[in-house]
PDB file of N, CA and C in Angstrom:
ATOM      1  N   UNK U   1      19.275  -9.232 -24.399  1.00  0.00           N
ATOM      2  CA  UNK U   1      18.325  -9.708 -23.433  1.00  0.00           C
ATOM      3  C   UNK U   1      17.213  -8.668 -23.281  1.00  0.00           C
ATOM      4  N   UNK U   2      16.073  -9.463 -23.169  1.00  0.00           N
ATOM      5  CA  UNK U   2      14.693  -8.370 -23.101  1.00  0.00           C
ATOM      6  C   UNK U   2      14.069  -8.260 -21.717  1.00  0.00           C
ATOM      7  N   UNK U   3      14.254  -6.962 -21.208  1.00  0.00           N
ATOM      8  CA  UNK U   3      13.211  -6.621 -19.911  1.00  0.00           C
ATOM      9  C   UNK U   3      11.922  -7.849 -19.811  1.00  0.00           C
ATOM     10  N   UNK U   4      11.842  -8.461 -18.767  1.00  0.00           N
ATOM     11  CA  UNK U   4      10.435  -8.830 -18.011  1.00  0.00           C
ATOM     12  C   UNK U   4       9.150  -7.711 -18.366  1.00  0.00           C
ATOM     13  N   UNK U   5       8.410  -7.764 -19.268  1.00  0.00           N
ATOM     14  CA  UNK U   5       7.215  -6.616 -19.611  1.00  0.00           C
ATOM     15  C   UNK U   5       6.184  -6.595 -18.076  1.00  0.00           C
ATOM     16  N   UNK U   6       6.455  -8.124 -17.841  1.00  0.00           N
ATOM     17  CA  UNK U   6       5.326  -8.299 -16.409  1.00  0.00           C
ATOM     18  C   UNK U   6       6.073  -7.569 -15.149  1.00  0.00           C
ATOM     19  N   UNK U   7       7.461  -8.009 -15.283  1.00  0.00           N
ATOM     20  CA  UNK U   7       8.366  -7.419 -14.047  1.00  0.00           C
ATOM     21  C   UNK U   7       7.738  -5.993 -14.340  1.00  0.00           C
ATOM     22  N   UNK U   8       8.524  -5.130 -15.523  1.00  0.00           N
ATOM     23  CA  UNK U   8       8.226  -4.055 -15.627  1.00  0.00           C
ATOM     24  C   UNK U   8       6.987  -3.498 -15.453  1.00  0.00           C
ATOM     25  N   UNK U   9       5.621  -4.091 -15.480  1.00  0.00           N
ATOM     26  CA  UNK U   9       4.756  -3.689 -14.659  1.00  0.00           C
ATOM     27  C   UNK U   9       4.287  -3.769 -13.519  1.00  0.00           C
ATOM     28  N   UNK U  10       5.338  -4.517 -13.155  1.00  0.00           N
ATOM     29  CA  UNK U  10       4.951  -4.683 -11.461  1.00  0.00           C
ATOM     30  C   UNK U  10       5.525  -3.109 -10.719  1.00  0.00           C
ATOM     31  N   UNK U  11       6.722  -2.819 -11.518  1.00  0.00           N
ATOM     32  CA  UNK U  11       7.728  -1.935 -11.052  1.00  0.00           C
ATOM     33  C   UNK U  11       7.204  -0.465 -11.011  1.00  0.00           C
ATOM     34  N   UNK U  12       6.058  -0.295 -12.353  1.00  0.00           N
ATOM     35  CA  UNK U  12       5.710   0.554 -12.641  1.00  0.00           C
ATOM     36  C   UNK U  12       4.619   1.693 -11.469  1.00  0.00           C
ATOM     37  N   UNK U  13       3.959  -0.016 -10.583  1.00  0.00           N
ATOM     38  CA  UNK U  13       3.053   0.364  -9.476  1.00  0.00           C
ATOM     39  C   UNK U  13       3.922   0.549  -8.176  1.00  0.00           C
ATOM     40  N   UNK U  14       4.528  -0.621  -7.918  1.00  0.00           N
ATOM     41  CA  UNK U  14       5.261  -0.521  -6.980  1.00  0.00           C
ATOM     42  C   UNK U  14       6.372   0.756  -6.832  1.00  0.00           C
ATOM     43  N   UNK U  15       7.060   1.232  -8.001  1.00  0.00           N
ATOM     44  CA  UNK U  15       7.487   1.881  -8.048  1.00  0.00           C
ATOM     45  C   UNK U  15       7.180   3.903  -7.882  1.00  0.00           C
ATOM     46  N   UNK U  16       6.067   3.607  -7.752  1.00  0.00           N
ATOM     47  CA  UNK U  16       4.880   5.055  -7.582  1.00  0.00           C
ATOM     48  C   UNK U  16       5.738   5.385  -6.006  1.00  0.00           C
ATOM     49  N   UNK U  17       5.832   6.335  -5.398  1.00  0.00           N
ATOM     50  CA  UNK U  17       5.748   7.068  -4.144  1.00  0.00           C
ATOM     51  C   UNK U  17       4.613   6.538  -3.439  1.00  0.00           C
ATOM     52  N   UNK U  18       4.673   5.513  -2.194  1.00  0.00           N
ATOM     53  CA  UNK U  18       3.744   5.270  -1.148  1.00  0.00           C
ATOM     54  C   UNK U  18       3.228   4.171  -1.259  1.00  0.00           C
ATOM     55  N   UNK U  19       3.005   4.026  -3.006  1.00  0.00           N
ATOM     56  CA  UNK U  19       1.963   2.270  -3.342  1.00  0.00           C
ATOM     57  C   UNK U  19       2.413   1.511  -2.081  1.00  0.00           C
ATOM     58  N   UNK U  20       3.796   0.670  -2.308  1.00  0.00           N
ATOM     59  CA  UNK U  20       4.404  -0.496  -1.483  1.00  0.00           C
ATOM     60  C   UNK U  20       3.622  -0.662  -0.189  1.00  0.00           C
ATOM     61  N   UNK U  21       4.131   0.806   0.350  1.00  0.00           N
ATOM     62  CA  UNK U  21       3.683   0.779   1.569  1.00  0.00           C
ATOM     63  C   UNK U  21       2.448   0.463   2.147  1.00  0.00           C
ATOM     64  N   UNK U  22       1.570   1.644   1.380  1.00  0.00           N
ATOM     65  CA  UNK U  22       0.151   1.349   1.273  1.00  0.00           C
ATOM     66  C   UNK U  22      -0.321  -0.277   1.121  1.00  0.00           C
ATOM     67  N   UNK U  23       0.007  -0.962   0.587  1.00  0.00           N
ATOM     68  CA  UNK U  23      -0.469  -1.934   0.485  1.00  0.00           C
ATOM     69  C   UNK U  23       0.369  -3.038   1.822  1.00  0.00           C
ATOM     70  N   UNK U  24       1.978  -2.743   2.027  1.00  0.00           N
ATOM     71  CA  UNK U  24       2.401  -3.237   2.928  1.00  0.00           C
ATOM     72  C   UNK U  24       1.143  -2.736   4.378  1.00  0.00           C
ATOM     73  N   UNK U  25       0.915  -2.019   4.566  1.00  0.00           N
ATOM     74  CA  UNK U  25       0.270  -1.301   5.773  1.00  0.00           C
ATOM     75  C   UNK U  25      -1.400  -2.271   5.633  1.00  0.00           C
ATOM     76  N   UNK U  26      -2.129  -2.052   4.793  1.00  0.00           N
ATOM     77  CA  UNK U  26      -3.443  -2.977   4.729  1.00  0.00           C
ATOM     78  C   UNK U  26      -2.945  -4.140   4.962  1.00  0.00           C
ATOM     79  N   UNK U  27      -1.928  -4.947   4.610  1.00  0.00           N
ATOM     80  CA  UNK U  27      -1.797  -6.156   4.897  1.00  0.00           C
ATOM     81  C   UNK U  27      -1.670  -6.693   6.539  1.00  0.00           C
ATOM     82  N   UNK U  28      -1.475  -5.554   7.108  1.00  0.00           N
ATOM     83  CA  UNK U  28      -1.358  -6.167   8.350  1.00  0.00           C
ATOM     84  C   UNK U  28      -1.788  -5.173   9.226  1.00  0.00           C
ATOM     85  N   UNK U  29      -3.313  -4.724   8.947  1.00  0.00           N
ATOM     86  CA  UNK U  29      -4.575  -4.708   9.333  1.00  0.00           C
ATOM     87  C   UNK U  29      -5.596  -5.114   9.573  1.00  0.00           C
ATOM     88  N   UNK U  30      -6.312  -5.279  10.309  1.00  0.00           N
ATOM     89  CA  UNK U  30      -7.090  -6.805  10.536  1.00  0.00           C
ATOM     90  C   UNK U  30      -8.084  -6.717   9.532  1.00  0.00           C
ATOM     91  N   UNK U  31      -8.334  -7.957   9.164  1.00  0.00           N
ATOM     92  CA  UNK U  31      -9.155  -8.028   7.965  1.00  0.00           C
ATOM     93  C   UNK U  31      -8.571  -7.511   6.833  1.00  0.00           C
ATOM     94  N   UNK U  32      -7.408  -7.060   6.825  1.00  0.00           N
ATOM     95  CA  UNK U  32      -6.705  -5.945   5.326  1.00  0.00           C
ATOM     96  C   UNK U  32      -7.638  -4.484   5.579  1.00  0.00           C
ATOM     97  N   UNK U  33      -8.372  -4.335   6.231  1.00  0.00           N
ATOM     98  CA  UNK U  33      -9.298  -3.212   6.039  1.00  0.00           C
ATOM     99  C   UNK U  33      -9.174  -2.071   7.040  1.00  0.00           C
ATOM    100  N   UNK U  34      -8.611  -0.777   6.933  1.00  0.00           N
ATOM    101  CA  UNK U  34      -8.363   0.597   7.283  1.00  0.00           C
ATOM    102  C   UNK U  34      -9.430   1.376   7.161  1.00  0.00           C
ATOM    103  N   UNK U  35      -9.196   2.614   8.021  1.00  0.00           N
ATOM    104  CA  UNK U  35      -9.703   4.117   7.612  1.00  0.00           C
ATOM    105  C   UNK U  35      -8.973   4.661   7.145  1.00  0.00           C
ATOM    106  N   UNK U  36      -9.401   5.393   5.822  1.00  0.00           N
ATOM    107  CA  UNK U  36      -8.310   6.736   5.542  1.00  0.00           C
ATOM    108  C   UNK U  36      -7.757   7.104   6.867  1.00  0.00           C
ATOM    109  N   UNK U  37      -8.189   8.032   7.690  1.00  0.00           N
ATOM    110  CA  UNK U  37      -7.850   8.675   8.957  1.00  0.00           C
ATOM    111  C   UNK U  37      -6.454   7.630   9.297  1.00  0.00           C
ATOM    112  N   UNK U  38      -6.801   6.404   9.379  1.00  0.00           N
ATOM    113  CA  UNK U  38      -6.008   5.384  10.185  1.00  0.00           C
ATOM    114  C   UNK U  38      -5.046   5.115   9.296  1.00  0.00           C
ATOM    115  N   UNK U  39      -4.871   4.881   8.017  1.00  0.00           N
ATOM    116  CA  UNK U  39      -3.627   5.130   6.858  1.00  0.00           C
ATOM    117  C   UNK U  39      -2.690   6.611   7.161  1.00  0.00           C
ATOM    118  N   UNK U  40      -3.800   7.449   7.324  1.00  0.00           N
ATOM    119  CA  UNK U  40      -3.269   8.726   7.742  1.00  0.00           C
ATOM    120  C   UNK U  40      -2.423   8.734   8.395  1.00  0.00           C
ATOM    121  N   UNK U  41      -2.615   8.360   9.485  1.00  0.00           N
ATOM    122  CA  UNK U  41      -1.967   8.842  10.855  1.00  0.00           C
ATOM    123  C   UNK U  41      -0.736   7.877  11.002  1.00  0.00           C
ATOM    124  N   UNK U  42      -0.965   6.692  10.585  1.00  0.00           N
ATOM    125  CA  UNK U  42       0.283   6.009  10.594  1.00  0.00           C
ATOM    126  C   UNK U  42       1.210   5.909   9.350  1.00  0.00           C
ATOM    127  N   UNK U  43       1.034   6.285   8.217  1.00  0.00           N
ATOM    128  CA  UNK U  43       1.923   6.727   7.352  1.00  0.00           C
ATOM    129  C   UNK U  43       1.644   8.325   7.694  1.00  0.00           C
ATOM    130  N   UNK U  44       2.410   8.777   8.633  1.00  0.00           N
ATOM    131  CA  UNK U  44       2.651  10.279   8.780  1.00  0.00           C
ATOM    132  C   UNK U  44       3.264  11.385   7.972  1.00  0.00           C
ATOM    133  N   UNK U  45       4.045  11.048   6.807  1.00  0.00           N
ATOM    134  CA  UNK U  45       4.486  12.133   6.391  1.00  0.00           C
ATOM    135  C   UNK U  45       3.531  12.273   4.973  1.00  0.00           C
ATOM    136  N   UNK U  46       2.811  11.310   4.592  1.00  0.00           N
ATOM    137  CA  UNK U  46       1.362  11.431   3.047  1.00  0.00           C
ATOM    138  C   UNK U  46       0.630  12.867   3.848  1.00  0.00           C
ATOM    139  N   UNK U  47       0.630  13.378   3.062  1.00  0.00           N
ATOM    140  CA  UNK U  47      -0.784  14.268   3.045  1.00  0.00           C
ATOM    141  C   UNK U  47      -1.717  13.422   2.629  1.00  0.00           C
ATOM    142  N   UNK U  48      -3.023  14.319   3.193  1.00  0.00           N
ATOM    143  CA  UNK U  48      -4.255  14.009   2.663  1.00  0.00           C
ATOM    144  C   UNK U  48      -4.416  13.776   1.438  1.00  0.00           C
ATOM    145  N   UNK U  49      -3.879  14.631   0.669  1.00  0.00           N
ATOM    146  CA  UNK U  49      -4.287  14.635  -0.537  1.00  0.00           C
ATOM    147  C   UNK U  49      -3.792  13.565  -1.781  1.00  0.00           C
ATOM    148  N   UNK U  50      -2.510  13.409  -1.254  1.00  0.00           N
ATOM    149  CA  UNK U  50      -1.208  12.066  -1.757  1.00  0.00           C
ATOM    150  C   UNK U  50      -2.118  10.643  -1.485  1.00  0.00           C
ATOM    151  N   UNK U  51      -2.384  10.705  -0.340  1.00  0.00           N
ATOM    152  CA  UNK U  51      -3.176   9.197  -0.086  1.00  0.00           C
ATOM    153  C   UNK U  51      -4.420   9.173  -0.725  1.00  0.00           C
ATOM    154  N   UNK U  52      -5.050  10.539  -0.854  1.00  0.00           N
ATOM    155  CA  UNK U  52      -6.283   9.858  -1.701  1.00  0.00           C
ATOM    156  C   UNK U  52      -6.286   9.996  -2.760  1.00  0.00           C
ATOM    157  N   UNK U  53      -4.870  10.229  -3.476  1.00  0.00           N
ATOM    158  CA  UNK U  53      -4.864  10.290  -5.035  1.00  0.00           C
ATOM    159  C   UNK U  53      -4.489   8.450  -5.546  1.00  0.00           C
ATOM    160  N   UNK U  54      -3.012   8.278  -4.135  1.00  0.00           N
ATOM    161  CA  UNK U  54      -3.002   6.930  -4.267  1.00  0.00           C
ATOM    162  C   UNK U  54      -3.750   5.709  -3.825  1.00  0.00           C
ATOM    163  N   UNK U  55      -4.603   6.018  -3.045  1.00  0.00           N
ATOM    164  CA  UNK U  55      -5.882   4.983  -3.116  1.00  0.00           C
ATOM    165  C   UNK U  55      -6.522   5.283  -4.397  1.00  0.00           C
ATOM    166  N   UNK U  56      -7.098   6.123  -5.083  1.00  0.00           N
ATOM    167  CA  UNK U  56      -7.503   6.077  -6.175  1.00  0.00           C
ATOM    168  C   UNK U  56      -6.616   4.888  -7.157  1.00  0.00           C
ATOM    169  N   UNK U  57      -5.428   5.033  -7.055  1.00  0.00           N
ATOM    170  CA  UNK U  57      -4.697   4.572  -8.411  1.00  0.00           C
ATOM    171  C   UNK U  57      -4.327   3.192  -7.697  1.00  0.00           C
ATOM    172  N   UNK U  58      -4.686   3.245  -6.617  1.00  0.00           N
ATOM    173  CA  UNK U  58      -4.449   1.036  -6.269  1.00  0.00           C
ATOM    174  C   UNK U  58      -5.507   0.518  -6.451  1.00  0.00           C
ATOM    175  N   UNK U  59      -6.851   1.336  -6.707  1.00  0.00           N
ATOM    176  CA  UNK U  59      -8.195   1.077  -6.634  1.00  0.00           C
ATOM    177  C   UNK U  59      -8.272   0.797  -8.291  1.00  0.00           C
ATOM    178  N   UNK U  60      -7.884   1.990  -9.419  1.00  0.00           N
ATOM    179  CA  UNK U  60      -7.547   1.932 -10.403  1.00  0.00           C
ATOM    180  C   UNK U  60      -6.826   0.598 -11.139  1.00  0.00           C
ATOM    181  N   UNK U  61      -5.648  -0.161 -10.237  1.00  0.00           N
ATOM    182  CA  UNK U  61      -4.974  -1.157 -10.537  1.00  0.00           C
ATOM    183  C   UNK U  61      -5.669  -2.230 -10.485  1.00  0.00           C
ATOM    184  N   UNK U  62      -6.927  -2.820  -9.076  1.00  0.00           N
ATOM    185  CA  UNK U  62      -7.561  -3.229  -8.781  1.00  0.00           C
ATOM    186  C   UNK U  62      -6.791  -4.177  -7.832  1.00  0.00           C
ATOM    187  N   UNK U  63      -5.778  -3.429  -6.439  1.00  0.00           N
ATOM    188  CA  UNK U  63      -5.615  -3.988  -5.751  1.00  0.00           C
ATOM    189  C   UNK U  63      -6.200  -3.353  -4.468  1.00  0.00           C
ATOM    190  N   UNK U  64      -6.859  -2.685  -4.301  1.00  0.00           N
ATOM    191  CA  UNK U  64      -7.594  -1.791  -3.496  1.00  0.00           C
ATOM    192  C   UNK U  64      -8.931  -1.806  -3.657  1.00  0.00           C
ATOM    193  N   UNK U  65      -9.964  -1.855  -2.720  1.00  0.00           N
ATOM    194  CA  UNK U  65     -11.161  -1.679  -2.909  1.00  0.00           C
ATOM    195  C   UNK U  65     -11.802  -0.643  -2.066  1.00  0.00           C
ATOM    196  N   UNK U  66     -12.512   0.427  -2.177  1.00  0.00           N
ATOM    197  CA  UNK U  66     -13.364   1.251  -1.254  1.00  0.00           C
ATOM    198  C   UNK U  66     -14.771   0.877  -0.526  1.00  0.00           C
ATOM    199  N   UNK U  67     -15.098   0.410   0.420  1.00  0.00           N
ATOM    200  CA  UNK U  67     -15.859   0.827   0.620  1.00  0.00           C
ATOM    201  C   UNK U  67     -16.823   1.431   1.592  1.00  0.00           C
ATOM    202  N   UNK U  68     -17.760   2.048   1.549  1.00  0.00           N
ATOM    203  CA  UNK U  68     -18.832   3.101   1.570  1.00  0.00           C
ATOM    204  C   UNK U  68     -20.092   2.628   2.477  1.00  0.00           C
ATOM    205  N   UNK U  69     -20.186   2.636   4.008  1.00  0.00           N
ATOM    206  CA  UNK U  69     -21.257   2.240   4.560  1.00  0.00           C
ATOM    207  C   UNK U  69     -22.188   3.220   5.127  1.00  0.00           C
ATOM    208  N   UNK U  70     -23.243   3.611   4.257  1.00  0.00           N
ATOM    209  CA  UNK U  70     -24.133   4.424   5.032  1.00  0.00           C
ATOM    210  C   UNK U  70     -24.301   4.544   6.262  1.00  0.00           C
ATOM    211  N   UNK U  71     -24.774   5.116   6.867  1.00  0.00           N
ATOM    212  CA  UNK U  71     -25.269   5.753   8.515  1.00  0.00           C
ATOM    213  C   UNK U  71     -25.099   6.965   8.976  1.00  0.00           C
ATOM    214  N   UNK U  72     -25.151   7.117  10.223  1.00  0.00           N
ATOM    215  CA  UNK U  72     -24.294   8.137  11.312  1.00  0.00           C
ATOM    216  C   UNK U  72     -23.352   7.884  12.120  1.00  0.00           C
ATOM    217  N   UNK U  73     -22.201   8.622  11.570  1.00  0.00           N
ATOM    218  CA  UNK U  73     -21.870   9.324  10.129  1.00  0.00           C
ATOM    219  C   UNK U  73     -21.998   7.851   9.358  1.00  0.00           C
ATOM    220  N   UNK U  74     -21.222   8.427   7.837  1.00  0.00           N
ATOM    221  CA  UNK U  74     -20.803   7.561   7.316  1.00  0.00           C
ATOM    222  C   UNK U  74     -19.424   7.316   7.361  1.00  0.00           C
ATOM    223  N   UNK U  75     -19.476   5.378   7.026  1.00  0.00           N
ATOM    224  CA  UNK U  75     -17.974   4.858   6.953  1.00  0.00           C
ATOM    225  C   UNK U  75     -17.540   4.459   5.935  1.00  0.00           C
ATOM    226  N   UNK U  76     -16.262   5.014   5.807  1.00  0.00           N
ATOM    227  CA  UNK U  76     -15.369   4.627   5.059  1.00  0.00           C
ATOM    228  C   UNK U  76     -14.132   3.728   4.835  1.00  0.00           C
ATOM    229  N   UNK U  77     -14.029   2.725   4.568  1.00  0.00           N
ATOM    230  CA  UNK U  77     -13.034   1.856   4.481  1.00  0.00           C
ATOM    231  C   UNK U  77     -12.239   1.642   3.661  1.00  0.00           C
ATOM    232  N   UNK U  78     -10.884   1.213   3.624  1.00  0.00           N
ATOM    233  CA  UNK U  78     -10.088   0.690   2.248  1.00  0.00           C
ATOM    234  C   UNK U  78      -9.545  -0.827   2.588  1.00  0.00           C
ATOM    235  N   UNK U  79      -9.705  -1.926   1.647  1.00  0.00           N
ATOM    236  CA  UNK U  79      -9.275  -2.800   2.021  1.00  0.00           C
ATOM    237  C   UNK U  79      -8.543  -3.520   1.098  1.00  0.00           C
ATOM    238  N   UNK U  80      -7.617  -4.470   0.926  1.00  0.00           N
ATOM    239  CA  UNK U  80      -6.829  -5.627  -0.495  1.00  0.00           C
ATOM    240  C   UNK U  80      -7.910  -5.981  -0.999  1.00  0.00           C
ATOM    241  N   UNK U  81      -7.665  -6.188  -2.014  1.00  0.00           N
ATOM    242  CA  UNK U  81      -8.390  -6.933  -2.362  1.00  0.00           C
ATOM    243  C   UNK U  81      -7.604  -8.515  -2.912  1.00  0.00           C
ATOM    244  N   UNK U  82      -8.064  -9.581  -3.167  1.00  0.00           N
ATOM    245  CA  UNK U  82      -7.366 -10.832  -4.143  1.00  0.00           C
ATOM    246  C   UNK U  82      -6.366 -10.292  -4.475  1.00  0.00           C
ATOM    247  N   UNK U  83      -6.558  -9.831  -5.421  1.00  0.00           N
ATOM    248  CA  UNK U  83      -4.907  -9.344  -6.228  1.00  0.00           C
ATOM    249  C   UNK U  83      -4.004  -8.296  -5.023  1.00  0.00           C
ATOM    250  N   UNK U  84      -4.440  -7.858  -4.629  1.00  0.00           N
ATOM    251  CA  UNK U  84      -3.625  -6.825  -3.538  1.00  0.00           C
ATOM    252  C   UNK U  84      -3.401  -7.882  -2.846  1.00  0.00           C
ATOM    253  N   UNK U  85      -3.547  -8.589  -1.700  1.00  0.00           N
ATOM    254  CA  UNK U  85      -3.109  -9.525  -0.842  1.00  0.00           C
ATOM    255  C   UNK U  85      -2.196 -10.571  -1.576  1.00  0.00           C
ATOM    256  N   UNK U  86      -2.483 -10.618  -2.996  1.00  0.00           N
ATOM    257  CA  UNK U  86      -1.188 -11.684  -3.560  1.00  0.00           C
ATOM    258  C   UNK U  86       0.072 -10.716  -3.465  1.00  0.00           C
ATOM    259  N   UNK U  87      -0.025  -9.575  -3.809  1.00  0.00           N
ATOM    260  CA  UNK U  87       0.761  -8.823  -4.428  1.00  0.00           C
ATOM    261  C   UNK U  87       1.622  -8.096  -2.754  1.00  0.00           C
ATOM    262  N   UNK U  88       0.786  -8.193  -1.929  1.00  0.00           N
ATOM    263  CA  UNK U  88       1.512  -7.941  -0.417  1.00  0.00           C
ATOM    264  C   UNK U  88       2.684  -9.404  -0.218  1.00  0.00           C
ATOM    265  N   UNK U  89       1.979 -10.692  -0.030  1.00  0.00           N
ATOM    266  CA  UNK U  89       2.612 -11.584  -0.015  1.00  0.00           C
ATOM    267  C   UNK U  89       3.709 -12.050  -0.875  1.00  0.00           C
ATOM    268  N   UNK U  90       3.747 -11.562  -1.697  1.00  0.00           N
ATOM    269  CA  UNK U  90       4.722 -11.603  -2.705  1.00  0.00           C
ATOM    270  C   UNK U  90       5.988 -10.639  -2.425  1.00  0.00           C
ATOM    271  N   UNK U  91       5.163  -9.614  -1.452  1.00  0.00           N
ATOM    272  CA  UNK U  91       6.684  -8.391  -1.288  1.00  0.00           C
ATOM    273  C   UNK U  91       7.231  -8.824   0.051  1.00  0.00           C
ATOM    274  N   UNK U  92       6.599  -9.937   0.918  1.00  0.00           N
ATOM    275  CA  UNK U  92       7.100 -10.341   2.275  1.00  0.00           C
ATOM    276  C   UNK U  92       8.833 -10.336   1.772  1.00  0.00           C
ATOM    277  N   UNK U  93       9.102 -11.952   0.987  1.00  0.00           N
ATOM    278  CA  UNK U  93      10.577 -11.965   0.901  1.00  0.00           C
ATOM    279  C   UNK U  93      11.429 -10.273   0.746  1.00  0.00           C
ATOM    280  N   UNK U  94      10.709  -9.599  -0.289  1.00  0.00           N
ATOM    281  CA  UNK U  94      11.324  -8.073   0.057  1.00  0.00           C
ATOM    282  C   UNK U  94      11.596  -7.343   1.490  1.00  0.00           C
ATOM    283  N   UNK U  95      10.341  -7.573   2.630  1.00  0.00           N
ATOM    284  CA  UNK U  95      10.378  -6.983   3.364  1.00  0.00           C
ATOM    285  C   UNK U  95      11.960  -7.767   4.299  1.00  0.00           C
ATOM    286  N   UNK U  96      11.803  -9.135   4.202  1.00  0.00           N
ATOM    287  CA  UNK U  96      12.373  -9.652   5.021  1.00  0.00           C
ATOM    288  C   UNK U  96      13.891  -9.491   4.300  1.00  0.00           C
ATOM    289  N   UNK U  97      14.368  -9.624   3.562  1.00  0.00           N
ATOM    290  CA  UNK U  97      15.531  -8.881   2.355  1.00  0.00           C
ATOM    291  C   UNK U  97      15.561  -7.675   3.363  1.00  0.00           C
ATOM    292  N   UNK U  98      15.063  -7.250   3.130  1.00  0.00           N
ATOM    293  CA  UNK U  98      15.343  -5.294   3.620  1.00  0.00           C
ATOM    294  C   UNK U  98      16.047  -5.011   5.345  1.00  0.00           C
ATOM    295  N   UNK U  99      15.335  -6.067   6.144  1.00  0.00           N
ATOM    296  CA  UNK U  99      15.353  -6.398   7.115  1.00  0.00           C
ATOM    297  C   UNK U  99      16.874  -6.760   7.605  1.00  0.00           C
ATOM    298  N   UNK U 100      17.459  -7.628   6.803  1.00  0.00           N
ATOM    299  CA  UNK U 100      18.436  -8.230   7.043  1.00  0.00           C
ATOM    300  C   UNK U 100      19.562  -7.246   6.661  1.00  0.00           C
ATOM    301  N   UNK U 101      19.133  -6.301   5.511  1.00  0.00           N
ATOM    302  CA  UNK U 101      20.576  -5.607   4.564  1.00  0.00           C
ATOM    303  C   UNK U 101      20.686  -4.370   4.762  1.00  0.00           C
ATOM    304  N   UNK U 102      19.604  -4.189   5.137  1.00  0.00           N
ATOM    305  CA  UNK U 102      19.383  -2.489   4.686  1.00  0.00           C
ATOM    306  C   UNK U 102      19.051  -1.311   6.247  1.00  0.00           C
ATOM    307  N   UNK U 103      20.177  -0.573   6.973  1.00  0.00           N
ATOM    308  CA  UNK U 103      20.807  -0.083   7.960  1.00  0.00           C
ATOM    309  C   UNK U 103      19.714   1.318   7.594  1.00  0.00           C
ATOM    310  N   UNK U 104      18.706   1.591   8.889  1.00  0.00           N
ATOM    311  CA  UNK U 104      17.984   2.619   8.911  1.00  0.00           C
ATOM    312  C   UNK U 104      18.653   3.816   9.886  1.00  0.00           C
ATOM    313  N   UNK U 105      18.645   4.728   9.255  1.00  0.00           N
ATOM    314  CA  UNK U 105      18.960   6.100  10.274  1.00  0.00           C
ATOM    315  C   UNK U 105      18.366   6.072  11.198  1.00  0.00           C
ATOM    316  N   UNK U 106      18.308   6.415  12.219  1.00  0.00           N
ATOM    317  CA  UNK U 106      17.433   6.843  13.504  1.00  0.00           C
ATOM    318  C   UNK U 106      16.745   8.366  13.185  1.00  0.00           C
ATOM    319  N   UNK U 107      15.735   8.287  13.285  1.00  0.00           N
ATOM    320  CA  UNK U 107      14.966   9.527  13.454  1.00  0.00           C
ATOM    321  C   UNK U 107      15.495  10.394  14.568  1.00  0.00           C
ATOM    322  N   UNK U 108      15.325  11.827  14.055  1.00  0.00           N
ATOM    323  CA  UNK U 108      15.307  12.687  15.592  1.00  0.00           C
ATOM    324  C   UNK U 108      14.535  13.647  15.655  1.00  0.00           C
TER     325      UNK U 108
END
């Protein structure tokens, strides 16, 4: 029997440190659309530097889009794009799977 080549590239992104999330997190942002700062702060344990390597590489995939609004200051946004919002909706049954099976530690 032969590996799924498509599975296996789904796995390949999803499977990165943070992607899932990242994209779980835009999805249920209004409009899909964040601030770095605001990705920041609520995925708390990414550094700076982790999140903007992996926005690069969801941007790279082309489920992420940046963008860039001149002014004072300037703004910055990240939002799904088409393929990112399929690819969120598609991980719901996961989330809701996880939900049901999977016993979280309590933080302290």
């Amino acid at each position: 029997m032969e590996v799924c080549p498509y599975l296996e590239s789904c796995f390949e992104i999803l499977g990165r440190r943070w992607n899932g999330l990242i994209i779980h997190y835009l999805s249920n942002c209004p409009e899909f659309t964040a601030h770095f700062s605001e990705i920041r702060r609520d995925l708390s344990d990414i550094t700076p530097r982790s999140l903007s390597l992996k926005l690069t590489e969801l941007m790279e995939f082309g489920l992420v889009e940046k963008e860039v609004t001149t002014g004072t200051p300037v703004v910055i946004t990240y939002h799904l794009t088409e393929k990112g919002l399929q690819l969120a909706n598609a991980l719901q049954p996961v989330h809701e799977w996880a939900q049901q099976h999977i016993k979280l530690e309590e933080k302290t």
